Coordinates of C-alpha atoms and ligand atoms in Angstrom, one line a residue:
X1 CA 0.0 0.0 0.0
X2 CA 1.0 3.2 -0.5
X3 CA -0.4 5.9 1.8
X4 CA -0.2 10.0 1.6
X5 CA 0.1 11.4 5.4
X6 CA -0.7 15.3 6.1
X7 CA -0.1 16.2 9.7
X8 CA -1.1 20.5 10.8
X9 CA -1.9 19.6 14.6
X10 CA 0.4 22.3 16.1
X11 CA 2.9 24.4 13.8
X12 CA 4.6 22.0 11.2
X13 CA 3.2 21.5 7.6
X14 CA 4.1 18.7 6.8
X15 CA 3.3 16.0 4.0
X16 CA 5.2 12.4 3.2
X17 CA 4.4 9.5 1.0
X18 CA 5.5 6.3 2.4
X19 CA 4.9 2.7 0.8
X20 CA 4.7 -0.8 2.7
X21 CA 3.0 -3.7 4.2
X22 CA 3.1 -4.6 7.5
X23 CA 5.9 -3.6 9.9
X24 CA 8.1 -3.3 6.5
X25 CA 8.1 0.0 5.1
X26 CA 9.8 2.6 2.5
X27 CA 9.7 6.2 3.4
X28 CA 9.4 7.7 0.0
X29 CA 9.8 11.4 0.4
X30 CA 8.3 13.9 3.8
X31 CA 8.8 17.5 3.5
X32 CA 8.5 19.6 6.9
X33 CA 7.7 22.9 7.0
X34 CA 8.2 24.6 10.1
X35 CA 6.8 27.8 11.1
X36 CA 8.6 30.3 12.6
X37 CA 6.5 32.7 12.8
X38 CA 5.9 31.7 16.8
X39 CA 9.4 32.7 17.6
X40 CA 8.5 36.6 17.8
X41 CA 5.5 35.7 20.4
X42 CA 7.7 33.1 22.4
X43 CA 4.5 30.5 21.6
X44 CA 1.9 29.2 19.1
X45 CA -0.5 31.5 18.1
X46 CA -3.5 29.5 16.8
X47 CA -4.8 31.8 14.5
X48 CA -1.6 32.2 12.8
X49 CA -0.5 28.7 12.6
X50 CA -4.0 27.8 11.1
X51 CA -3.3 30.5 8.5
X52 CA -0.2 29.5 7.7
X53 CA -0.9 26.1 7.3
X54 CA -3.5 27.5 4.6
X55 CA -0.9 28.9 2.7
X56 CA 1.2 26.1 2.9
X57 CA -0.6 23.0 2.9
X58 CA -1.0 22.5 -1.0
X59 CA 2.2 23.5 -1.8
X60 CA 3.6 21.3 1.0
X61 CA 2.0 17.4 -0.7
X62 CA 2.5 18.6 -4.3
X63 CA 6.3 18.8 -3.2
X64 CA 5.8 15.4 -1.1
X65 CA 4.2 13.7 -4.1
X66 CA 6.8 15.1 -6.7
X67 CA 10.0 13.9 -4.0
X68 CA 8.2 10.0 -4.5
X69 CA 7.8 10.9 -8.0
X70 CA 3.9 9.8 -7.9
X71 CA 0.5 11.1 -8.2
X72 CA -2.8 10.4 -6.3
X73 CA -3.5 7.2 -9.3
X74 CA -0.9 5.8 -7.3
X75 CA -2.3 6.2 -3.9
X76 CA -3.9 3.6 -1.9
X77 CA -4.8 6.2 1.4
X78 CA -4.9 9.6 2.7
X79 CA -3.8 9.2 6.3
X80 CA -4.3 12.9 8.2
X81 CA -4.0 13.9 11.7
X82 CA -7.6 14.6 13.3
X83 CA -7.1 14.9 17.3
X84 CA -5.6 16.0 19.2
X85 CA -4.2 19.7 18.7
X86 CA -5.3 23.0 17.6
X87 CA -8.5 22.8 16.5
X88 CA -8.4 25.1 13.7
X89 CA -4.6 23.7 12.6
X90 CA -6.1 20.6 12.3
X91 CA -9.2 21.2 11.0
X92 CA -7.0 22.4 7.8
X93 CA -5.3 19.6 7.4
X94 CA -9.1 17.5 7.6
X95 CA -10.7 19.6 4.9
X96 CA -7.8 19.4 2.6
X97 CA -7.6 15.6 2.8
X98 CA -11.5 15.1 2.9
X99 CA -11.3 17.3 -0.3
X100 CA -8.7 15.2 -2.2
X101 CA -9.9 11.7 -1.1
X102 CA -13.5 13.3 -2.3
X103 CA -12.2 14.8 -5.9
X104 CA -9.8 11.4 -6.6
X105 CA -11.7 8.7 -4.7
X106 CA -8.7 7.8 -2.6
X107 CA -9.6 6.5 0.5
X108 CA -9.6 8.6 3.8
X109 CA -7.6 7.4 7.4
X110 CA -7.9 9.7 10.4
X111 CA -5.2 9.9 12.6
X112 CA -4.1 10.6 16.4
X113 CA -1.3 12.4 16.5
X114 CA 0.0 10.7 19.7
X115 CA -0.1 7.0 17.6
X116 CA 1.6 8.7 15.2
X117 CA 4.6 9.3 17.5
X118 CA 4.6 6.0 18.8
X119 CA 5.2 5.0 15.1
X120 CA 7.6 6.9 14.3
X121 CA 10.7 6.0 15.7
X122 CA 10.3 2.4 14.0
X123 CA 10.9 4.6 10.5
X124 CA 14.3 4.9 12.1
X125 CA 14.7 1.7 13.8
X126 CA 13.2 -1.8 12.5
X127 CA 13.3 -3.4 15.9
X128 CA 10.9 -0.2 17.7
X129 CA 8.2 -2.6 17.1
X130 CA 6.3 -4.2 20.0
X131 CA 5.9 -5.3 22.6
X132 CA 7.5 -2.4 24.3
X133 CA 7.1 -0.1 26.9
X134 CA 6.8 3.4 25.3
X135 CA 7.7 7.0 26.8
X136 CA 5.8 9.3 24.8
X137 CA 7.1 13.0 25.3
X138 CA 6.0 15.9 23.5
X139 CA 4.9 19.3 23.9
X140 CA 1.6 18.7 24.9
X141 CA 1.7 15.2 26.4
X142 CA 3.5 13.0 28.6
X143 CA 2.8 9.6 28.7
X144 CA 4.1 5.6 29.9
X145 CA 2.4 3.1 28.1
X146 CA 2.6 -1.1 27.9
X147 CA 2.3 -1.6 24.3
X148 CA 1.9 -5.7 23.4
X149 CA 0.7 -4.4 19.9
X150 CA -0.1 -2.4 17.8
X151 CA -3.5 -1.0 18.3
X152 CA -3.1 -2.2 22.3
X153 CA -2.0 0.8 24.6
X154 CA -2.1 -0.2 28.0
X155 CA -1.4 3.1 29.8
X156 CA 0.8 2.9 32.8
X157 CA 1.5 6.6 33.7
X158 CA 1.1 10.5 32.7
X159 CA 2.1 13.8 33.6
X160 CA 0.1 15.4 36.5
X161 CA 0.6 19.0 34.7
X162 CA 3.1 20.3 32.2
X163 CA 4.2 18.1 29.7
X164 CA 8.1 17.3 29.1
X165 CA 8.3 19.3 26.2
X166 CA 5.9 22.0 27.8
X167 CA 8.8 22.1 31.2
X168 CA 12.2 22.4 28.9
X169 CA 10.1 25.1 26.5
X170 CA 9.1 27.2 30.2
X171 CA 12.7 26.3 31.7
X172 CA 13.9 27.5 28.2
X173 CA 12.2 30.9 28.2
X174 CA 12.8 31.7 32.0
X175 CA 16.7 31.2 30.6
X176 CA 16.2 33.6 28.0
X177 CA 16.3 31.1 25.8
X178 CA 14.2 31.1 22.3
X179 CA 11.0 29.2 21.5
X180 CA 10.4 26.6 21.2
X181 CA 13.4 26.5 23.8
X182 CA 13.8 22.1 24.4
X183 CA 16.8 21.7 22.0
X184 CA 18.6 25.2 22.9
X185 CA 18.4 23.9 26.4
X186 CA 19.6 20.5 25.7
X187 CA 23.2 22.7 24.2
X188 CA 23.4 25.3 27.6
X189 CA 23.0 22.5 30.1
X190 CA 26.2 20.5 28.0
X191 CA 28.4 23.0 29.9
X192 CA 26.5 23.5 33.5
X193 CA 27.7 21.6 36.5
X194 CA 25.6 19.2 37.6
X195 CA 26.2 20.1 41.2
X196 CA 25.5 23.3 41.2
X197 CA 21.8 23.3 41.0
X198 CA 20.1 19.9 42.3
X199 CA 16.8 19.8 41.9
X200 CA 14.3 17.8 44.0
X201 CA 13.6 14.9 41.6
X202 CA 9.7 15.3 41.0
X203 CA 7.0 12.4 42.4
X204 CA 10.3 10.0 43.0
X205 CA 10.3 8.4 46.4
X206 CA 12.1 5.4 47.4
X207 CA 8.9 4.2 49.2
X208 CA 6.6 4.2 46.0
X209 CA 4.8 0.5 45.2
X210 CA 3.6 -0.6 42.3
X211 CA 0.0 0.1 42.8
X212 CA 0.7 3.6 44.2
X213 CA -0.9 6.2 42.4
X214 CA 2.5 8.2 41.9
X215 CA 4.3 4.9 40.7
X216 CA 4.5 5.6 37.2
X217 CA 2.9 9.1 37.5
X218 CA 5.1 12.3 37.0
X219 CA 5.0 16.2 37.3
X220 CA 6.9 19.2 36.1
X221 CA 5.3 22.1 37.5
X222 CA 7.5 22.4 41.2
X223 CA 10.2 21.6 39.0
X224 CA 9.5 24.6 37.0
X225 CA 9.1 27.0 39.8
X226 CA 12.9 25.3 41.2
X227 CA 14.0 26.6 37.7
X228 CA 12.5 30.3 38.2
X229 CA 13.3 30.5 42.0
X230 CA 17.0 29.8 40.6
X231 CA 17.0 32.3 37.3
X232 CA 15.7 35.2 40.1
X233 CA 18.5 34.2 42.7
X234 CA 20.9 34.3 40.5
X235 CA 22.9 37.5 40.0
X236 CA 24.3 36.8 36.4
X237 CA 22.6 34.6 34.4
X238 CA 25.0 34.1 31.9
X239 CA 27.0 32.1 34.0
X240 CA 24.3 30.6 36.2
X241 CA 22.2 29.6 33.1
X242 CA 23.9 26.5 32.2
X243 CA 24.3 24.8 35.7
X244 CA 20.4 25.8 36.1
X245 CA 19.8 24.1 33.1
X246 CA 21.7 21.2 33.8
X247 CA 20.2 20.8 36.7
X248 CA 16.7 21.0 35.7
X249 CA 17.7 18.6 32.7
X250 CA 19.3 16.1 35.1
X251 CA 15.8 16.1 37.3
X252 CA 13.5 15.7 34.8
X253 CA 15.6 12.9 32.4
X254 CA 16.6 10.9 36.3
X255 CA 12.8 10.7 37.1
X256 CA 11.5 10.2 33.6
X257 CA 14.5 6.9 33.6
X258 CA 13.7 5.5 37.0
X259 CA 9.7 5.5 35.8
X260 CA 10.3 3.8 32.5
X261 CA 12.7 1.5 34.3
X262 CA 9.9 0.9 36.8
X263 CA 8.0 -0.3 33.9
X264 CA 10.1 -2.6 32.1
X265 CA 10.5 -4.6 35.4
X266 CA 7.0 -4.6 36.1
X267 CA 6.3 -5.3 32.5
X268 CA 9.5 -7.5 31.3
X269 CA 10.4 -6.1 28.1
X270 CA 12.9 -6.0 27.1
X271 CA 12.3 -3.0 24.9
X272 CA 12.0 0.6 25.2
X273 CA 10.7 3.0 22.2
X274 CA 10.9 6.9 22.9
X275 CA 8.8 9.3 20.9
X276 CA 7.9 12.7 20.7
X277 CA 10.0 15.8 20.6
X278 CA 11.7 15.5 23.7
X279 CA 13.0 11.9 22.7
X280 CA 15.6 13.1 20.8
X281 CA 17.4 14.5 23.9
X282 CA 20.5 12.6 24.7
X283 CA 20.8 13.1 28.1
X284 CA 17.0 11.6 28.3
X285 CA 18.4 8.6 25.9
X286 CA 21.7 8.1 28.3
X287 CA 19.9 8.1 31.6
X288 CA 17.0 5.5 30.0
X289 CA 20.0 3.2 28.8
X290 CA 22.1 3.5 32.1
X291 CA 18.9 2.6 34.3
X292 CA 16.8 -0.2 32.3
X293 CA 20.4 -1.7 31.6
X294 CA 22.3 -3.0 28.3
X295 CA 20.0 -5.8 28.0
X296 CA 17.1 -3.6 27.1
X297 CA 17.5 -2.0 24.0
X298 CA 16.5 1.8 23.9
X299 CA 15.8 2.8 20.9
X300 CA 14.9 6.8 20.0
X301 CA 14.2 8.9 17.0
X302 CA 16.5 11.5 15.5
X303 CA 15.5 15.0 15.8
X304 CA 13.8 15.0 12.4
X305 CA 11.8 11.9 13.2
X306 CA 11.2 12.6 16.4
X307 CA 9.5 16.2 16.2
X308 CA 5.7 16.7 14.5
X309 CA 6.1 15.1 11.0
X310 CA 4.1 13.6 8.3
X311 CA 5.6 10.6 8.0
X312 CA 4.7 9.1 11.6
X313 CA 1.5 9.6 10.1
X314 CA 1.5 8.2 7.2
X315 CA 3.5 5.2 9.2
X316 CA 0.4 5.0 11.3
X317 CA -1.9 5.4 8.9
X318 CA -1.3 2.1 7.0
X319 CA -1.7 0.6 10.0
X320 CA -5.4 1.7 10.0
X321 CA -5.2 1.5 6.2
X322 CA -4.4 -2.5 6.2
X323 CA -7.2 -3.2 8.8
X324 CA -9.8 -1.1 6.6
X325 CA -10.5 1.4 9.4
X326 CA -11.3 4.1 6.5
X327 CA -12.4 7.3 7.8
X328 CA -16.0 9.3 5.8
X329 CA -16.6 12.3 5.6
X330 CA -17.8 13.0 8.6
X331 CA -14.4 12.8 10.2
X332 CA -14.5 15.5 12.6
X333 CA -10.9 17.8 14.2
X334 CA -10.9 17.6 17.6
X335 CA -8.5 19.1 20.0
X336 CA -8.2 16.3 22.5
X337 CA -9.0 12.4 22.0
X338 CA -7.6 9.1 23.3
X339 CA -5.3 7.3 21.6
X340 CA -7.5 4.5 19.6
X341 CA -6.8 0.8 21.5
X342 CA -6.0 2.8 24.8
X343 CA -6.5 1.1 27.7
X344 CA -6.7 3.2 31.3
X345 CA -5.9 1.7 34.3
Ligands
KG4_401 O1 6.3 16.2 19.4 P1 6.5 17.7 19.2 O2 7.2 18.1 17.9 O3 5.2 18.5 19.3 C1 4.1 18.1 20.0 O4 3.4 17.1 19.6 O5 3.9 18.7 21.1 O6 7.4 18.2 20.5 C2 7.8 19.5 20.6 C3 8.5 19.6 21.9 C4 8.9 21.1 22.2 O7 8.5 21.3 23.6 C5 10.4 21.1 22.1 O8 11.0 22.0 23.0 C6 10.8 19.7 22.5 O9 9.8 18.9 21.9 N1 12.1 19.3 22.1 C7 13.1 19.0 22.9 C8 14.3 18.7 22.1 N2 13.9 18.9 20.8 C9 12.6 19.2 20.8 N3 13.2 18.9 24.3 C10 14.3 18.6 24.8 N4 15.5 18.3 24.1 C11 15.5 18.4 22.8 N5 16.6 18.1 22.1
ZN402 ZN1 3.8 15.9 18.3

């Protein structure tokens, strides 16, 4: 099958054709448009991004189609992210595709964006597939899931407030860093001393059971407020930017490892997939590795992969595809959803 993906949750354009059956699969061409636009307001604006993504939407698959050198004859599916997101960024990316699939009778796949990310990294790395226990870290999510299969997401855990992503982007900005502020981070906390600012390690106690609410559970925002507490202490910020950083990045990568750790034992894979934008951080990668053990295998997404792109889901999308869970035209945007197969505890 060959499937078109189109993803305009948040404030990438992006479109990718990607060919396959099963677990074995050819990216043939993903073009990302970012926008950076945000950058002057420090965040997304939803009003712009949804224009933009007007703008650029059309332009953005006839380059995607012309990189796989094919056309919509050649098209099995039109996989699009529907939930969740910006409404009105989404909703862009669901007219366009109910539009095509209507005027050249390719069929139509809805999307979550969050399934999308767990499929991603598996573009990169043939063994990502499951079982494995998952840490899904994004902007706007944070998740631990069980995944026996496709389809099956067994959730484990979640952030209690601000997502990973959402922490480094409001550590970033408190260290005059710029938007979105995750990678810039990652580089300033490279030269801090990890001894100079030590965090409390959020919701990790020696004492937590399996079976304890705060097991698996995490949470950012007292994390954040160490961070701001520390940028207003500090007399020159210059210096002190890079230990603060490091320090926040060494609390929230310690307690994100000893909960996927946590996991795997309770779980016995032997198997860990990151995804999201935050799962191309190596310190996050290092500290998973160096806690589960060399006999799991870790295995994360590059930066490309790992950030809001098409071809996660277009990857997910012939998932859906293959089973014939076509989407009509009543698919409807929605800014927050479960994942499909998710099963709470
Ligand atoms: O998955 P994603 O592209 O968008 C959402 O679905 O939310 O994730 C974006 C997030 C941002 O918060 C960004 O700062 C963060 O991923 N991020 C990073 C890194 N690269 C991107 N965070 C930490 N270290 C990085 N290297
Ligand atoms: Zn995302």
């Amino acid at each position: 099958m060959r499937v078109l993906g189109i993803e305009t949750s948040c404030d990438e354009t992006s479109a990718s054709v990607l060919r396959g059956t099963g677990n074995d699969v050819t990216l043939e061409s993903l073009v990302i448009l970012s926008q950076d636009v945000h950058r002057i307001f420090g965040g997304v604006v939803p009003e712009i991004a949804s224009r933009q993504h007007l703008t650029a939407v059309l332009p953005v698959i006839d380059q995607a189609l012309g990189d796989a050198g094919v056309t919509f004859t050649d098209l099995d599916a039109i996989a699009v992210t529907h939930a969740p997101g910006l409404v009105g960024a989404l909703l862009v990316g669901v007219a366009v595709a109910k539009g095509l699939s209507m005027t050249t009778g390719v069929p139509l796949v809805g999307v979550h964006h969050l399934e999308g990310h767990l499929f991603a990294t598996s573009l990169e790395h043939p063994a990502a597939v499951p079982p494995f226990v998952a840490l899904l870290v994004s902007g706007g999510h944070t998740m631990l899931l069980d995944v026996p299969a496709w389809g099956r997401y067994e959730m484990l855990g979640r952030t209690r407030d601000d997502a990973a992503g959402e922490a480094f982007d409001k550590a970033a900005k408190l260290l005059g860093l710029p938007y979105p502020g995750g990678r810039h981070l990652e580089a300033l906390a490279l030269h801090g001393d990890p001894a100079r600012n030590r965090f409390t390690r959020p919701m990790l106690r020696r004492d937590q059971k399996p079976g304890d609410a705060d097991y698996y559970d995490v949470s950012f925002s007292g994390l954040k407020t160490a961070v701001m507490l520390a940028a207003k202490a500090s007399a020159n910020l210059e210096i002190d930017g890079r230990h603060i950083a490091r320090g926040f990045q060494d609390a929230l990568t310690e307690t994100l490892a000893e909960k996927v750790a946590r996991a795997v034992r309770a779980t016995g894979r032997t198997s860990v997939v990151l995804g999201g934008g935050v799962a191309c951080n190596l310190s996050l990668i290092s500290a998973i590795q160096e806690r589960v053990g060399m006999r799991v295998a870790v295995h994360a997404p590059s930066p490309r992969i790992a950030t809001d792109n098409a071809a996660m889901i277009a990857r997910a999308g012939l998932f859906h595809a293959e089973r014939g869970a076509w989407a009509q035209l009543d698919l409807v945007a929605t800014s927050s959803a479960d994942i499909p197969g998710m099963i709470l505890r």
